[in-house]
Amino acid sequence: MTVSFFDKLQKQKDGIQLFHQYEDQINDLTSKLNILSEEILTNEQALQKEAKDVEQLTGKSVQSLYHRIRGNYDSQLKKEMQERHEAELQLDFKKQELERLQLDIQNLQKEQSLYYDCQRNYDQLFQDRLKELISNNPPNPNTKELLLGLQSDVDTAISQKKELEEAIRAGERVGVSLNQAYDHLKSASNWGTFDIFGGGLITDIAKHSKIDDARSSLAKAQRELRAFHTELADVSMNISISIDIGSFTTFADYFFDDIFSSISVKSKITDAQNNVSTAIKQVRSTLILLERSKLEKNEHLETTLEQIKDIVIHSD
């Protein structure tokens, strides 16, 4: 009797299911084994303590002398020996339980090993059948045409998904640089407010230092933006994000230190902050669109792969 391709595949699929069932059982017992091992360690420490208590009572110790003077030496010794005995019994019981768990795990692993090759066999059967169906001499030309079309869709979806992931990573890098620039501008703005109320030379230096930090972050963000625009073009998305903090003349503040020049610089910093904030929102919105598009590509890819799988499995 000839065994159908579907039955061969189903046999391996059943084996895969059993393999994972054994895996779950092994993981569960391993977790219990780890807990029990910790409990045994605690019990061993408790037994050591109880044994030490008995040793102190039976030897020449302050505890022994104390209980002899009180006249309850025998009862105290009996109590300590009973506690030691109970600790020994508890430890022995848990060690036996540990051995039983270890044996159960070994037996499950032995059973599981019978199905170790099922996933590989399943994949091999599937791939061999797929190659046969799209070969130069296929059993069904219509099926071949359909599968080749679906495989082309899969290749396209994988490529588009990769491009989307690259665009998302580029956008995340832009976001980091823009947030750094915003933080520097915010700090410069705080120093600028102080300068308006007569902060002096030290305030000027601190303010311009923060402005230089912001310029550096923005220059990095501009580089990241160019890379982002390139990645967006690859996924057929276009956005226009520009960032600029204007021109600050450091010497003007040093030599024309009055409230009007300080207010002017503070205003430019505020404008730059607003510009960067807008850019951050644009990047975030674009990333949301990219993530949504990636999710759609994933769903399309999974659906197409399921279609291919269904055709191959029922191709007898």
PDB file of C-alpha atoms in Angstrom:
ATOM      1  CA  MET A   1       0.000   0.000   0.000  1.00  0.00           C
ATOM      2  CA  THR A   2       1.413   3.359  -1.090  1.00  0.00           C
ATOM      3  CA  VAL A   3       1.553   6.006   1.626  1.00  0.00           C
ATOM      4  CA  SER A   4       0.378   9.393   0.390  1.00  0.00           C
ATOM      5  CA  PHE A   5       2.510  12.512   0.700  1.00  0.00           C
ATOM      6  CA  PHE A   6      -0.079  14.011   3.032  1.00  0.00           C
ATOM      7  CA  ASP A   7       0.129  10.993   5.381  1.00  0.00           C
ATOM      8  CA  LYS A   8       3.923  11.126   5.377  1.00  0.00           C
ATOM      9  CA  LEU A   9       3.828  14.797   6.253  1.00  0.00           C
ATOM     10  CA  GLN A  10       1.158  14.288   8.904  1.00  0.00           C
ATOM     11  CA  LYS A  11       3.231  11.596  10.593  1.00  0.00           C
ATOM     12  CA  GLN A  12       6.150  14.018  10.963  1.00  0.00           C
ATOM     13  CA  LYS A  13       3.802  16.801  12.088  1.00  0.00           C
ATOM     14  CA  ASP A  14       2.442  14.532  14.838  1.00  0.00           C
ATOM     15  CA  GLY A  15       6.007  13.781  15.876  1.00  0.00           C
ATOM     16  CA  ILE A  16       6.795  17.513  16.073  1.00  0.00           C
ATOM     17  CA  GLN A  17       3.784  18.011  18.336  1.00  0.00           C
ATOM     18  CA  LEU A  18       4.899  15.185  20.616  1.00  0.00           C
ATOM     19  CA  PHE A  19       8.432  16.598  20.703  1.00  0.00           C
ATOM     20  CA  HIS A  20       7.131  19.942  21.969  1.00  0.00           C
ATOM     21  CA  GLN A  21       4.827  18.247  24.484  1.00  0.00           C
ATOM     22  CA  TYR A  22       7.811  16.421  25.942  1.00  0.00           C
ATOM     23  CA  GLU A  23       9.737  19.708  25.907  1.00  0.00           C
ATOM     24  CA  ASP A  24       7.032  21.390  28.000  1.00  0.00           C
ATOM     25  CA  GLN A  25       7.041  18.523  30.499  1.00  0.00           C
ATOM     26  CA  ILE A  26      10.826  18.564  30.755  1.00  0.00           C
ATOM     27  CA  ASN A  27      10.861  22.321  31.321  1.00  0.00           C
ATOM     28  CA  ASP A  28       8.200  21.989  34.037  1.00  0.00           C
ATOM     29  CA  LEU A  29      10.117  19.243  35.870  1.00  0.00           C
ATOM     30  CA  THR A  30      13.402  21.133  35.465  1.00  0.00           C
ATOM     31  CA  SER A  31      11.819  24.170  37.128  1.00  0.00           C
ATOM     32  CA  LYS A  32      10.644  21.980  40.015  1.00  0.00           C
ATOM     33  CA  LEU A  33      14.101  20.413  40.189  1.00  0.00           C
ATOM     34  CA  ASN A  34      15.751  23.812  40.551  1.00  0.00           C
ATOM     35  CA  ILE A  35      13.356  24.825  43.339  1.00  0.00           C
ATOM     36  CA  LEU A  36      13.910  21.521  45.125  1.00  0.00           C
ATOM     37  CA  SER A  37      17.694  21.910  44.856  1.00  0.00           C
ATOM     38  CA  GLU A  38      17.450  25.267  46.636  1.00  0.00           C
ATOM     39  CA  GLU A  39      15.234  23.727  49.327  1.00  0.00           C
ATOM     40  CA  ILE A  40      17.755  20.916  49.855  1.00  0.00           C
ATOM     41  CA  LEU A  41      20.511  23.479  50.337  1.00  0.00           C
ATOM     42  CA  THR A  42      18.369  25.206  52.980  1.00  0.00           C
ATOM     43  CA  ASN A  43      17.619  21.862  54.670  1.00  0.00           C
ATOM     44  CA  GLU A  44      21.312  20.981  54.729  1.00  0.00           C
ATOM     45  CA  GLN A  45      22.063  24.233  56.492  1.00  0.00           C
ATOM     46  CA  ALA A  46      19.238  23.578  58.974  1.00  0.00           C
ATOM     47  CA  LEU A  47      20.576  20.068  59.652  1.00  0.00           C
ATOM     48  CA  GLN A  48      24.053  21.452  60.285  1.00  0.00           C
ATOM     49  CA  LYS A  49      22.568  23.828  62.841  1.00  0.00           C
ATOM     50  CA  GLU A  50      20.608  21.058  64.590  1.00  0.00           C
ATOM     51  CA  ALA A  51      23.665  18.782  64.641  1.00  0.00           C
ATOM     52  CA  LYS A  52      25.728  21.610  66.115  1.00  0.00           C
ATOM     53  CA  ASP A  53      23.121  22.131  68.861  1.00  0.00           C
ATOM     54  CA  VAL A  54      23.336  18.426  69.804  1.00  0.00           C
ATOM     55  CA  GLU A  55      27.122  18.525  69.710  1.00  0.00           C
ATOM     56  CA  GLN A  56      27.216  21.505  72.055  1.00  0.00           C
ATOM     57  CA  LEU A  57      24.862  19.819  74.528  1.00  0.00           C
ATOM     58  CA  THR A  58      26.815  16.555  74.573  1.00  0.00           C
ATOM     59  CA  GLY A  59      30.170  18.285  74.869  1.00  0.00           C
ATOM     60  CA  LYS A  60      31.745  20.638  77.349  1.00  0.00           C
ATOM     61  CA  SER A  61      29.952  23.885  76.589  1.00  0.00           C
ATOM     62  CA  VAL A  62      28.171  26.735  78.293  1.00  0.00           C
ATOM     63  CA  GLN A  63      24.833  25.405  76.972  1.00  0.00           C
ATOM     64  CA  SER A  64      25.482  21.967  78.446  1.00  0.00           C
ATOM     65  CA  LEU A  65      26.449  23.402  81.839  1.00  0.00           C
ATOM     66  CA  TYR A  66      23.448  25.760  81.812  1.00  0.00           C
ATOM     67  CA  HIS A  67      20.900  22.983  81.242  1.00  0.00           C
ATOM     68  CA  ARG A  68      22.584  20.677  83.797  1.00  0.00           C
ATOM     69  CA  ILE A  69      22.333  23.416  86.424  1.00  0.00           C
ATOM     70  CA  ARG A  70      18.669  23.969  85.551  1.00  0.00           C
ATOM     71  CA  GLY A  71      18.051  20.223  85.780  1.00  0.00           C
ATOM     72  CA  ASN A  72      16.489  19.918  82.307  1.00  0.00           C
ATOM     73  CA  TYR A  73      19.540  18.577  80.510  1.00  0.00           C
ATOM     74  CA  ASP A  74      17.986  15.245  79.497  1.00  0.00           C
ATOM     75  CA  SER A  75      14.767  16.769  78.182  1.00  0.00           C
ATOM     76  CA  GLN A  76      16.666  19.462  76.266  1.00  0.00           C
ATOM     77  CA  LEU A  77      19.018  16.872  74.762  1.00  0.00           C
ATOM     78  CA  LYS A  78      16.045  14.739  73.748  1.00  0.00           C
ATOM     79  CA  LYS A  79      14.426  17.794  72.127  1.00  0.00           C
ATOM     80  CA  GLU A  80      17.569  18.736  70.180  1.00  0.00           C
ATOM     81  CA  MET A  81      18.116  15.152  69.020  1.00  0.00           C
ATOM     82  CA  GLN A  82      14.492  14.942  67.894  1.00  0.00           C
ATOM     83  CA  GLU A  83      14.872  18.154  65.897  1.00  0.00           C
ATOM     84  CA  ARG A  84      18.057  16.825  64.305  1.00  0.00           C
ATOM     85  CA  HIS A  85      16.282  13.585  63.423  1.00  0.00           C
ATOM     86  CA  GLU A  86      13.379  15.467  61.849  1.00  0.00           C
ATOM     87  CA  ALA A  87      15.816  17.588  59.829  1.00  0.00           C
ATOM     88  CA  GLU A  88      17.555  14.415  58.628  1.00  0.00           C
ATOM     89  CA  LEU A  89      14.257  12.818  57.597  1.00  0.00           C
ATOM     90  CA  GLN A  90      13.159  15.945  55.739  1.00  0.00           C
ATOM     91  CA  LEU A  91      16.490  16.190  53.934  1.00  0.00           C
ATOM     92  CA  ASP A  92      16.436  12.496  52.979  1.00  0.00           C
ATOM     93  CA  PHE A  93      12.877  12.819  51.677  1.00  0.00           C
ATOM     94  CA  LYS A  94      13.765  15.777  49.460  1.00  0.00           C
ATOM     95  CA  LYS A  95      16.912  14.086  48.166  1.00  0.00           C
ATOM     96  CA  GLN A  96      14.818  11.079  47.179  1.00  0.00           C
ATOM     97  CA  GLU A  97      12.357  13.417  45.480  1.00  0.00           C
ATOM     98  CA  LEU A  98      15.278  15.037  43.655  1.00  0.00           C
ATOM     99  CA  GLU A  99      16.486  11.665  42.390  1.00  0.00           C
ATOM    100  CA  ARG A 100      12.960  10.814  41.216  1.00  0.00           C
ATOM    101  CA  LEU A 101      12.707  14.103  39.318  1.00  0.00           C
ATOM    102  CA  GLN A 102      16.094  13.549  37.711  1.00  0.00           C
ATOM    103  CA  LEU A 103      15.031  10.062  36.613  1.00  0.00           C
ATOM    104  CA  ASP A 104      11.720  11.368  35.238  1.00  0.00           C
ATOM    105  CA  ILE A 105      13.560  14.026  33.248  1.00  0.00           C
ATOM    106  CA  GLN A 106      15.986  11.456  31.843  1.00  0.00           C
ATOM    107  CA  ASN A 107      13.094   9.203  30.785  1.00  0.00           C
ATOM    108  CA  LEU A 108      11.272  12.100  29.134  1.00  0.00           C
ATOM    109  CA  GLN A 109      14.431  13.143  27.298  1.00  0.00           C
ATOM    110  CA  LYS A 110      14.845   9.573  26.066  1.00  0.00           C
ATOM    111  CA  GLU A 111      11.247   9.548  24.767  1.00  0.00           C
ATOM    112  CA  GLN A 112      11.671  12.992  23.250  1.00  0.00           C
ATOM    113  CA  SER A 113      14.786  11.928  21.349  1.00  0.00           C
ATOM    114  CA  LEU A 114      12.625   9.560  19.259  1.00  0.00           C
ATOM    115  CA  TYR A 115      11.062  12.639  17.642  1.00  0.00           C
ATOM    116  CA  TYR A 116      14.162  14.801  17.384  1.00  0.00           C
ATOM    117  CA  ASP A 117      14.380  14.529  13.566  1.00  0.00           C
ATOM    118  CA  CYS A 118      10.684  15.098  12.874  1.00  0.00           C
ATOM    119  CA  GLN A 119      11.010  18.833  12.192  1.00  0.00           C
ATOM    120  CA  ARG A 120      13.929  18.285   9.814  1.00  0.00           C
ATOM    121  CA  ASN A 121      12.090  15.410   8.094  1.00  0.00           C
ATOM    122  CA  TYR A 122       8.951  17.525   7.762  1.00  0.00           C
ATOM    123  CA  ASP A 123      10.907  20.415   6.213  1.00  0.00           C
ATOM    124  CA  GLN A 124      12.724  18.077   3.855  1.00  0.00           C
ATOM    125  CA  LEU A 125       9.517  16.386   2.679  1.00  0.00           C
ATOM    126  CA  PHE A 126       7.894  19.771   2.151  1.00  0.00           C
ATOM    127  CA  GLN A 127      10.826  21.211   0.195  1.00  0.00           C
ATOM    128  CA  ASP A 128      11.191  18.101  -1.966  1.00  0.00           C
ATOM    129  CA  ARG A 129       7.497  18.228  -2.841  1.00  0.00           C
ATOM    130  CA  LEU A 130       7.651  21.946  -3.572  1.00  0.00           C
ATOM    131  CA  LYS A 131      10.624  21.432  -5.923  1.00  0.00           C
ATOM    132  CA  GLU A 132       8.743  18.657  -7.678  1.00  0.00           C
ATOM    133  CA  LEU A 133       5.671  20.846  -8.156  1.00  0.00           C
ATOM    134  CA  ILE A 134       7.662  23.702  -9.747  1.00  0.00           C
ATOM    135  CA  SER A 135      10.123  21.521 -11.690  1.00  0.00           C
ATOM    136  CA  ASN A 136      10.511  21.549 -15.481  1.00  0.00           C
ATOM    137  CA  ASN A 137       8.227  18.546 -15.666  1.00  0.00           C
ATOM    138  CA  PRO A 138       5.596  19.266 -12.989  1.00  0.00           C
ATOM    139  CA  PRO A 139       2.710  16.881 -12.282  1.00  0.00           C
ATOM    140  CA  ASN A 140       0.321  19.837 -12.709  1.00  0.00           C
ATOM    141  CA  PRO A 141       1.374  22.884 -14.817  1.00  0.00           C
ATOM    142  CA  ASN A 142      -1.403  25.042 -13.343  1.00  0.00           C
ATOM    143  CA  THR A 143      -0.181  24.339  -9.827  1.00  0.00           C
ATOM    144  CA  LYS A 144       3.358  25.223 -10.896  1.00  0.00           C
ATOM    145  CA  GLU A 145       2.252  28.594 -12.274  1.00  0.00           C
ATOM    146  CA  LEU A 146       0.294  29.370  -9.135  1.00  0.00           C
ATOM    147  CA  LEU A 147       3.177  28.433  -6.820  1.00  0.00           C
ATOM    148  CA  LEU A 148       5.725  30.436  -8.810  1.00  0.00           C
ATOM    149  CA  GLY A 149       3.468  33.480  -8.590  1.00  0.00           C
ATOM    150  CA  LEU A 150       3.062  33.071  -4.839  1.00  0.00           C
ATOM    151  CA  GLN A 151       6.803  32.535  -4.390  1.00  0.00           C
ATOM    152  CA  SER A 152       7.437  35.764  -6.269  1.00  0.00           C
ATOM    153  CA  ASP A 153       5.045  37.525  -3.878  1.00  0.00           C
ATOM    154  CA  VAL A 154       6.975  36.067  -0.934  1.00  0.00           C
ATOM    155  CA  ASP A 155      10.321  37.282  -2.307  1.00  0.00           C
ATOM    156  CA  THR A 156       8.897  40.766  -2.881  1.00  0.00           C
ATOM    157  CA  ALA A 157       7.340  40.906   0.604  1.00  0.00           C
ATOM    158  CA  ILE A 158      10.599  39.819   2.260  1.00  0.00           C
ATOM    159  CA  SER A 159      12.541  42.472   0.339  1.00  0.00           C
ATOM    160  CA  GLN A 160      10.020  45.199   1.193  1.00  0.00           C
ATOM    161  CA  LYS A 161       9.971  44.165   4.830  1.00  0.00           C
ATOM    162  CA  LYS A 162      13.768  44.433   4.970  1.00  0.00           C
ATOM    163  CA  GLU A 163      13.657  47.928   3.452  1.00  0.00           C
ATOM    164  CA  LEU A 164      11.001  48.993   5.959  1.00  0.00           C
ATOM    165  CA  GLU A 165      13.109  47.714   8.863  1.00  0.00           C
ATOM    166  CA  GLU A 166      16.116  49.657   7.552  1.00  0.00           C
ATOM    167  CA  ALA A 167      13.990  52.809   7.271  1.00  0.00           C
ATOM    168  CA  ILE A 168      12.665  52.325  10.818  1.00  0.00           C
ATOM    169  CA  ARG A 169      16.192  51.985  12.209  1.00  0.00           C
ATOM    170  CA  ALA A 170      17.271  55.127  10.332  1.00  0.00           C
ATOM    171  CA  GLY A 171      14.266  57.027  11.693  1.00  0.00           C
ATOM    172  CA  GLU A 172      14.994  55.916  15.244  1.00  0.00           C
ATOM    173  CA  ARG A 173      18.557  57.235  14.899  1.00  0.00           C
ATOM    174  CA  VAL A 174      17.184  60.598  13.711  1.00  0.00           C
ATOM    175  CA  GLY A 175      14.841  60.676  16.697  1.00  0.00           C
ATOM    176  CA  VAL A 176      17.695  60.157  19.143  1.00  0.00           C
ATOM    177  CA  SER A 177      19.754  62.963  17.609  1.00  0.00           C
ATOM    178  CA  LEU A 178      16.801  65.361  17.529  1.00  0.00           C
ATOM    179  CA  ASN A 179      15.919  64.693  21.157  1.00  0.00           C
ATOM    180  CA  GLN A 180      19.532  65.330  22.158  1.00  0.00           C
ATOM    181  CA  ALA A 181      19.502  68.606  20.242  1.00  0.00           C
ATOM    182  CA  TYR A 182      16.228  69.634  21.876  1.00  0.00           C
ATOM    183  CA  ASP A 183      17.668  68.981  25.339  1.00  0.00           C
ATOM    184  CA  HIS A 184      20.722  71.125  24.548  1.00  0.00           C
ATOM    185  CA  LEU A 185      18.525  73.930  23.218  1.00  0.00           C
ATOM    186  CA  LYS A 186      16.338  73.767  26.304  1.00  0.00           C
ATOM    187  CA  SER A 187      19.413  74.112  28.488  1.00  0.00           C
ATOM    188  CA  ALA A 188      20.651  77.038  26.371  1.00  0.00           C
ATOM    189  CA  SER A 189      17.224  78.661  26.675  1.00  0.00           C
ATOM    190  CA  ASN A 190      17.398  78.443  30.462  1.00  0.00           C
ATOM    191  CA  TRP A 191      20.807  80.126  30.446  1.00  0.00           C
ATOM    192  CA  GLY A 192      19.433  82.700  27.998  1.00  0.00           C
ATOM    193  CA  THR A 193      16.653  83.615  30.423  1.00  0.00           C
ATOM    194  CA  PHE A 194      19.244  84.062  33.157  1.00  0.00           C
ATOM    195  CA  ASP A 195      21.316  86.235  30.812  1.00  0.00           C
ATOM    196  CA  ILE A 196      18.385  88.590  30.178  1.00  0.00           C
ATOM    197  CA  PHE A 197      18.334  89.385  33.876  1.00  0.00           C
ATOM    198  CA  GLY A 198      22.023  90.191  33.990  1.00  0.00           C
ATOM    199  CA  GLY A 199      23.857  86.884  34.129  1.00  0.00           C
ATOM    200  CA  GLY A 200      27.088  88.346  32.805  1.00  0.00           C
ATOM    201  CA  LEU A 201      30.137  86.820  31.079  1.00  0.00           C
ATOM    202  CA  ILE A 202      29.935  83.416  32.805  1.00  0.00           C
ATOM    203  CA  THR A 203      26.312  83.083  31.710  1.00  0.00           C
ATOM    204  CA  ASP A 204      27.298  84.048  28.135  1.00  0.00           C
ATOM    205  CA  ILE A 205      29.947  81.323  28.072  1.00  0.00           C
ATOM    206  CA  ALA A 206      27.599  78.691  29.445  1.00  0.00           C
ATOM    207  CA  LYS A 207      24.817  79.706  27.055  1.00  0.00           C
ATOM    208  CA  HIS A 208      27.017  79.579  23.958  1.00  0.00           C
ATOM    209  CA  SER A 209      28.493  76.280  25.080  1.00  0.00           C
ATOM    210  CA  LYS A 210      24.973  74.812  25.110  1.00  0.00           C
ATOM    211  CA  ILE A 211      24.260  76.383  21.717  1.00  0.00           C
ATOM    212  CA  ASP A 212      27.421  74.748  20.330  1.00  0.00           C
ATOM    213  CA  ASP A 213      26.283  71.423  21.788  1.00  0.00           C
ATOM    214  CA  ALA A 214      22.942  71.861  20.066  1.00  0.00           C
ATOM    215  CA  ARG A 215      24.611  72.723  16.755  1.00  0.00           C
ATOM    216  CA  SER A 216      26.700  69.559  17.023  1.00  0.00           C
ATOM    217  CA  SER A 217      23.622  67.421  17.733  1.00  0.00           C
ATOM    218  CA  LEU A 218      21.706  69.050  14.909  1.00  0.00           C
ATOM    219  CA  ALA A 219      24.546  68.491  12.463  1.00  0.00           C
ATOM    220  CA  LYS A 220      24.432  64.813  13.385  1.00  0.00           C
ATOM    221  CA  ALA A 221      20.646  64.823  13.018  1.00  0.00           C
ATOM    222  CA  GLN A 222      20.962  66.373   9.546  1.00  0.00           C
ATOM    223  CA  ARG A 223      23.288  63.533   8.501  1.00  0.00           C
ATOM    224  CA  GLU A 224      20.884  60.996   9.932  1.00  0.00           C
ATOM    225  CA  LEU A 225      17.994  62.744   8.152  1.00  0.00           C
ATOM    226  CA  ARG A 226      19.711  62.433   4.773  1.00  0.00           C
ATOM    227  CA  ALA A 227      20.143  58.716   5.362  1.00  0.00           C
ATOM    228  CA  PHE A 228      16.505  58.544   6.515  1.00  0.00           C
ATOM    229  CA  HIS A 229      15.288  60.253   3.341  1.00  0.00           C
ATOM    230  CA  THR A 230      17.236  57.721   1.261  1.00  0.00           C
ATOM    231  CA  GLU A 231      15.627  54.806   3.115  1.00  0.00           C
ATOM    232  CA  LEU A 232      12.177  56.393   2.773  1.00  0.00           C
ATOM    233  CA  ALA A 233      12.674  56.715  -0.980  1.00  0.00           C
ATOM    234  CA  ASP A 234      13.367  52.974  -1.103  1.00  0.00           C
ATOM    235  CA  VAL A 235       9.937  52.315   0.445  1.00  0.00           C
ATOM    236  CA  SER A 236       8.222  54.981  -1.703  1.00  0.00           C
ATOM    237  CA  MET A 237       7.635  57.446   1.129  1.00  0.00           C
ATOM    238  CA  ASN A 238       8.540  61.119   0.975  1.00  0.00           C
ATOM    239  CA  ILE A 239       8.678  63.551   3.878  1.00  0.00           C
ATOM    240  CA  SER A 240      10.279  66.958   4.158  1.00  0.00           C
ATOM    241  CA  ILE A 241      11.954  67.542   7.503  1.00  0.00           C
ATOM    242  CA  SER A 242      14.372  70.459   7.879  1.00  0.00           C
ATOM    243  CA  ILE A 243      16.063  71.613  11.046  1.00  0.00           C
ATOM    244  CA  ASP A 244      17.983  74.819  11.691  1.00  0.00           C
ATOM    245  CA  ILE A 245      18.788  76.855  14.797  1.00  0.00           C
ATOM    246  CA  GLY A 246      19.649  79.949  12.852  1.00  0.00           C
ATOM    247  CA  SER A 247      22.858  81.953  13.175  1.00  0.00           C
ATOM    248  CA  PHE A 248      24.138  82.963  16.562  1.00  0.00           C
ATOM    249  CA  THR A 249      26.935  85.526  16.748  1.00  0.00           C
ATOM    250  CA  THR A 250      28.846  84.728  19.875  1.00  0.00           C
ATOM    251  CA  PHE A 251      30.904  87.911  19.845  1.00  0.00           C
ATOM    252  CA  ALA A 252      27.831  90.106  19.557  1.00  0.00           C
ATOM    253  CA  ASP A 253      26.663  88.945  22.935  1.00  0.00           C
ATOM    254  CA  TYR A 254      30.087  89.432  24.496  1.00  0.00           C
ATOM    255  CA  PHE A 255      30.619  92.998  23.239  1.00  0.00           C
ATOM    256  CA  PHE A 256      27.030  94.250  23.083  1.00  0.00           C
ATOM    257  CA  ASP A 257      25.887  92.831  26.388  1.00  0.00           C
ATOM    258  CA  ASP A 258      22.508  94.449  26.762  1.00  0.00           C
ATOM    259  CA  ILE A 259      18.980  93.204  27.289  1.00  0.00           C
ATOM    260  CA  PHE A 260      18.072  93.681  23.592  1.00  0.00           C
ATOM    261  CA  SER A 261      20.827  91.395  22.209  1.00  0.00           C
ATOM    262  CA  SER A 262      20.116  88.823  24.941  1.00  0.00           C
ATOM    263  CA  ILE A 263      16.409  88.826  24.097  1.00  0.00           C
ATOM    264  CA  SER A 264      17.252  88.410  20.384  1.00  0.00           C
ATOM    265  CA  VAL A 265      19.428  85.365  21.028  1.00  0.00           C
ATOM    266  CA  LYS A 266      16.825  83.923  23.415  1.00  0.00           C
ATOM    267  CA  SER A 267      14.185  84.337  20.696  1.00  0.00           C
ATOM    268  CA  LYS A 268      16.346  82.502  18.157  1.00  0.00           C
ATOM    269  CA  ILE A 269      16.871  79.651  20.598  1.00  0.00           C
ATOM    270  CA  THR A 270      13.116  79.414  21.140  1.00  0.00           C
ATOM    271  CA  ASP A 271      12.508  79.358  17.372  1.00  0.00           C
ATOM    272  CA  ALA A 272      15.066  76.555  17.035  1.00  0.00           C
ATOM    273  CA  GLN A 273      13.384  74.614  19.823  1.00  0.00           C
ATOM    274  CA  ASN A 274      10.047  74.888  18.057  1.00  0.00           C
ATOM    275  CA  ASN A 275      11.627  73.817  14.762  1.00  0.00           C
ATOM    276  CA  VAL A 276      13.245  70.764  16.359  1.00  0.00           C
ATOM    277  CA  SER A 277      10.030  69.884  18.199  1.00  0.00           C
ATOM    278  CA  THR A 278       8.144  69.926  14.903  1.00  0.00           C
ATOM    279  CA  ALA A 279      10.793  67.709  13.318  1.00  0.00           C
ATOM    280  CA  ILE A 280      10.547  65.233  16.216  1.00  0.00           C
ATOM    281  CA  LYS A 281       6.769  65.002  15.720  1.00  0.00           C
ATOM    282  CA  GLN A 282       7.215  64.480  11.974  1.00  0.00           C
ATOM    283  CA  VAL A 283       9.720  61.689  12.525  1.00  0.00           C
ATOM    284  CA  ARG A 284       7.450  60.021  15.074  1.00  0.00           C
ATOM    285  CA  SER A 285       4.484  60.178  12.695  1.00  0.00           C
ATOM    286  CA  THR A 286       6.584  58.728   9.899  1.00  0.00           C
ATOM    287  CA  LEU A 287       7.790  55.902  12.132  1.00  0.00           C
ATOM    288  CA  ILE A 288       4.183  55.057  12.987  1.00  0.00           C
ATOM    289  CA  LEU A 289       3.400  54.793   9.261  1.00  0.00           C
ATOM    290  CA  LEU A 290       6.472  52.642   8.701  1.00  0.00           C
ATOM    291  CA  GLU A 291       5.576  50.296  11.563  1.00  0.00           C
ATOM    292  CA  ARG A 292       2.012  50.019  10.231  1.00  0.00           C
ATOM    293  CA  SER A 293       3.323  49.230   6.760  1.00  0.00           C
ATOM    294  CA  LYS A 294       5.704  46.638   8.190  1.00  0.00           C
ATOM    295  CA  LEU A 295       2.813  44.967  10.025  1.00  0.00           C
ATOM    296  CA  GLU A 296       0.807  44.826   6.800  1.00  0.00           C
ATOM    297  CA  LYS A 297       3.755  43.279   4.940  1.00  0.00           C
ATOM    298  CA  ASN A 298       4.136  40.705   7.699  1.00  0.00           C
ATOM    299  CA  GLU A 299       0.479  39.768   7.500  1.00  0.00           C
ATOM    300  CA  HIS A 300       0.647  39.518   3.699  1.00  0.00           C
ATOM    301  CA  LEU A 301       3.807  37.398   3.925  1.00  0.00           C
ATOM    302  CA  GLU A 302       2.251  35.013   6.459  1.00  0.00           C
ATOM    303  CA  THR A 303      -0.925  34.680   4.371  1.00  0.00           C
ATOM    304  CA  THR A 304       1.041  33.932   1.207  1.00  0.00           C
ATOM    305  CA  LEU A 305       3.241  31.363   2.946  1.00  0.00           C
ATOM    306  CA  GLU A 306       0.111  29.669   4.284  1.00  0.00           C
ATOM    307  CA  GLN A 307      -1.292  29.542   0.757  1.00  0.00           C
ATOM    308  CA  ILE A 308       1.885  27.873  -0.521  1.00  0.00           C
ATOM    309  CA  LYS A 309       1.852  25.454   2.395  1.00  0.00           C
ATOM    310  CA  ASP A 310      -1.774  24.528   1.799  1.00  0.00           C
ATOM    311  CA  ILE A 311      -1.191  23.890  -1.930  1.00  0.00           C
ATOM    312  CA  VAL A 312       1.872  21.725  -1.298  1.00  0.00           C
ATOM    313  CA  ILE A 313       0.288  19.699   1.531  1.00  0.00           C
ATOM    314  CA  HIS A 314      -2.844  18.900  -0.500  1.00  0.00           C
ATOM    315  CA  SER A 315      -1.031  18.292  -3.800  1.00  0.00           C
ATOM    316  CA  ASP A 316      -1.590  14.505  -3.992  1.00  0.00           C
TER     317      ASP A 316
END
